[in-house]
C-alpha cells in the first residue's frame, strides 16, 4: 500500500535511507519533506519498506529521492511506489525530472521501465566516499494528457 508519509514514519524512513545511501538525507530533511514535498511511503504487512519524495514545481516535478529497504528489493515494490506516487501529484506535470548516479544500474533500469529516458549527463556531480566523484545521469519522463495511463 502506498500512502502519504507522516511525521511518525520518519524514523523508519531514515533507517532505510541509512542502509542504502552513502550520503544520506538527515532526519530533519525528511521531517521537512513531509510538509514541503509529495512524500510517500510503501508498506508491506503494515511495515514501512520504502519511500519516495517528489517536488512539484509549477507544471513540472522532480523526483528527489526514493528507496526500498534492501530486504524487500526485487519484488516490484519500487515500481509500484513510483507509479502510485507520480499519480498522486496534484499539479499534473508536463515533465518529471530526476538525477541518478551513473553506476546505479538498478535505479536506471527502474526509471527506464517507468518511461524515463536520459537527456543529459552532469559530469562529476556526486561525491564518492573515497574522495572521487561520479557523473549524474539526468532523466526525464514526458507525461501525456492521459495522466492515469502514464505507466501503462
Ligand atoms: C532502485 C530501487 C528503488 C529499486 O527498487 P525495487 O523494489 O528493488 O525495484 P522493483 O523490484 O520494483 O523493480 C522494478 C524494475 O527495476 C529494475 N531493477 C530493479 N532492481 C534491479 C537490479 N538489481 N538490477 C537491474 N534492474 C533492476 C528492473 O527493470 C525491474 O523490473 P523487472 O522486475 O520487470 O525486471 C532499489 O534498488 C533501491 O532502493 N536502491 C537503493 C536506493 C536508490 O538507489 N534509489 C534511487 C536513487 S535516489
Short mmCIF file of N, CA, C and O and ligand atoms in Angstrom, two decimals, residues 20-21 64-69 72-80 99-100 104-111 113, ligand 1:
data_model
loop_
_atom_site.label_atom_id
_atom_site.label_comp_id
_atom_site.label_asym_id
_atom_site.label_seq_id
_atom_site.Cartn_x
_atom_site.Cartn_y
_atom_site.Cartn_z
N UNK A 20 20.89 2.45 2.47
CA UNK A 20 21.10 2.43 1.01
C UNK A 20 21.93 3.59 0.46
O UNK A 20 22.40 3.51 -0.67
N UNK A 21 22.09 4.68 1.21
CA UNK A 21 22.76 5.86 0.66
C UNK A 21 24.11 6.11 1.33
O UNK A 21 24.21 6.06 2.55
N UNK A 64 13.14 13.58 -6.14
CA UNK A 64 14.32 13.92 -5.35
C UNK A 64 15.00 12.68 -4.78
O UNK A 64 16.23 12.64 -4.67
N UNK A 65 14.22 11.69 -4.40
CA UNK A 65 14.80 10.56 -3.66
C UNK A 65 13.78 9.45 -3.62
O UNK A 65 12.59 9.70 -3.46
N UNK A 66 14.26 8.21 -3.73
CA UNK A 66 13.38 7.08 -3.42
C UNK A 66 14.25 5.90 -3.02
O UNK A 66 15.42 5.82 -3.42
N UNK A 67 13.72 5.02 -2.24
CA UNK A 67 14.46 3.81 -1.85
C UNK A 67 13.50 2.76 -1.33
O UNK A 67 12.43 3.07 -0.80
N UNK A 68 13.94 1.53 -1.51
CA UNK A 68 13.25 0.37 -0.94
C UNK A 68 14.24 -0.32 0.00
O UNK A 68 15.42 -0.47 -0.35
N UNK A 69 13.76 -0.73 1.16
CA UNK A 69 14.58 -1.49 2.11
C UNK A 69 15.24 -2.67 1.37
O UNK A 69 14.55 -3.41 0.65
N UNK A 72 13.59 -5.96 0.93
CA UNK A 72 12.34 -6.01 0.16
C UNK A 72 12.53 -5.62 -1.30
O UNK A 72 11.55 -5.44 -2.02
N UNK A 73 13.78 -5.46 -1.73
CA UNK A 73 14.03 -5.09 -3.13
C UNK A 73 13.79 -6.29 -4.05
O UNK A 73 13.79 -7.44 -3.61
N UNK A 74 13.55 -5.99 -5.32
CA UNK A 74 13.37 -7.03 -6.32
C UNK A 74 12.01 -7.70 -6.29
O UNK A 74 11.82 -8.78 -6.85
N UNK A 75 11.04 -7.05 -5.64
CA UNK A 75 9.68 -7.63 -5.55
C UNK A 75 8.64 -6.76 -6.25
O UNK A 75 7.45 -6.93 -6.03
N UNK A 76 9.10 -5.78 -7.00
CA UNK A 76 8.16 -4.90 -7.69
C UNK A 76 7.69 -3.72 -6.86
O UNK A 76 6.87 -2.91 -7.32
N UNK A 77 8.20 -3.59 -5.64
CA UNK A 77 7.70 -2.53 -4.75
C UNK A 77 8.18 -1.15 -5.19
O UNK A 77 7.45 -0.16 -5.08
N UNK A 78 9.41 -1.06 -5.71
CA UNK A 78 9.93 0.22 -6.18
C UNK A 78 9.08 0.77 -7.33
O UNK A 78 8.73 1.95 -7.36
N UNK A 79 8.74 -0.10 -8.25
CA UNK A 79 7.92 0.31 -9.39
C UNK A 79 6.54 0.75 -8.92
O UNK A 79 6.02 1.80 -9.34
N UNK A 80 5.94 -0.04 -8.03
CA UNK A 80 4.60 0.29 -7.52
C UNK A 80 4.62 1.64 -6.79
O UNK A 80 3.74 2.48 -6.99
N UNK A 99 17.77 12.95 -11.20
CA UNK A 99 19.21 12.73 -11.36
C UNK A 99 19.55 11.42 -10.69
O UNK A 99 19.03 11.13 -9.61
N UNK A 100 20.44 10.66 -11.30
CA UNK A 100 20.81 9.36 -10.72
C UNK A 100 22.28 9.10 -11.00
O UNK A 100 22.81 9.49 -12.06
N UNK A 104 24.36 3.46 -10.81
CA UNK A 104 23.18 2.89 -10.14
C UNK A 104 22.28 2.19 -11.18
O UNK A 104 21.22 2.69 -11.56
N UNK A 105 22.75 1.03 -11.62
CA UNK A 105 22.08 0.35 -12.73
C UNK A 105 20.65 -0.08 -12.36
O UNK A 105 19.76 -0.07 -13.21
N UNK A 106 20.43 -0.48 -11.10
CA UNK A 106 19.08 -0.92 -10.69
C UNK A 106 18.10 0.24 -10.81
O UNK A 106 17.00 0.09 -11.36
N UNK A 107 18.50 1.41 -10.30
CA UNK A 107 17.60 2.57 -10.35
C UNK A 107 17.36 3.00 -11.79
O UNK A 107 16.22 3.29 -12.18
N UNK A 108 18.42 3.01 -12.60
CA UNK A 108 18.27 3.43 -14.00
C UNK A 108 17.30 2.49 -14.73
O UNK A 108 16.42 2.93 -15.47
N UNK A 109 17.42 1.19 -14.44
CA UNK A 109 16.52 0.22 -15.08
C UNK A 109 15.07 0.43 -14.61
O UNK A 109 14.13 0.34 -15.41
N UNK A 110 14.91 0.73 -13.32
CA UNK A 110 13.56 1.02 -12.81
C UNK A 110 12.99 2.25 -13.52
O UNK A 110 11.83 2.23 -13.98
N UNK A 111 13.78 3.31 -13.63
CA UNK A 111 13.28 4.54 -14.24
C UNK A 111 12.97 4.32 -15.74
O UNK A 111 11.98 4.85 -16.25
N UNK A 113 12.00 1.54 -17.04
CA UNK A 113 10.75 0.79 -17.07
C UNK A 113 9.55 1.72 -16.87
O UNK A 113 8.47 1.49 -17.42
C1 LIG B 1 16.26 1.40 -7.18
C2 LIG B 1 15.32 0.72 -6.21
C3 LIG B 1 14.38 1.75 -5.61
C4 LIG B 1 14.50 -0.34 -6.98
O1 LIG B 1 13.51 -0.86 -6.10
P1 LIG B 1 12.98 -2.37 -6.22
O2 LIG B 1 11.78 -2.51 -5.38
O3 LIG B 1 14.09 -3.32 -5.99
O4 LIG B 1 12.58 -2.43 -7.78
P2 LIG B 1 11.45 -3.34 -8.43
O5 LIG B 1 11.51 -4.70 -7.82
O6 LIG B 1 10.16 -2.61 -8.40
O7 LIG B 1 11.98 -3.46 -9.93
C5 LIG B 1 11.42 -2.65 -10.96
C6 LIG B 1 12.38 -2.68 -12.13
O8 LIG B 1 13.61 -2.05 -11.77
C7 LIG B 1 14.70 -2.76 -12.41
N1 LIG B 1 15.55 -3.32 -11.37
C8 LIG B 1 15.31 -3.41 -10.04
N2 LIG B 1 16.37 -3.95 -9.40
C9 LIG B 1 17.29 -4.20 -10.36
C10 LIG B 1 18.61 -4.74 -10.32
N3 LIG B 1 19.19 -5.12 -9.16
N4 LIG B 1 19.31 -4.83 -11.48
C11 LIG B 1 18.76 -4.43 -12.64
N5 LIG B 1 17.49 -3.92 -12.74
C12 LIG B 1 16.79 -3.80 -11.61
C13 LIG B 1 14.07 -3.81 -13.29
O9 LIG B 1 13.84 -3.23 -14.56
C14 LIG B 1 12.75 -4.07 -12.61
O10 LIG B 1 11.76 -4.51 -13.47
P3 LIG B 1 11.58 -6.10 -13.75
O11 LIG B 1 11.41 -6.74 -12.40
O12 LIG B 1 10.36 -6.17 -14.60
O13 LIG B 1 12.84 -6.55 -14.42
C15 LIG B 1 16.09 -0.04 -5.11
O14 LIG B 1 17.08 -0.85 -5.71
C16 LIG B 1 16.78 0.87 -4.10
O15 LIG B 1 16.16 1.30 -3.14
N6 LIG B 1 18.06 1.15 -4.31
C17 LIG B 1 18.83 1.97 -3.35
C18 LIG B 1 18.39 3.42 -3.34
C19 LIG B 1 18.45 4.03 -4.70
O16 LIG B 1 19.35 3.75 -5.49
N7 LIG B 1 17.47 4.90 -5.00
C20 LIG B 1 17.38 5.54 -6.30
C21 LIG B 1 18.24 6.71 -6.42
S1 LIG B 1 17.76 8.01 -5.33
#
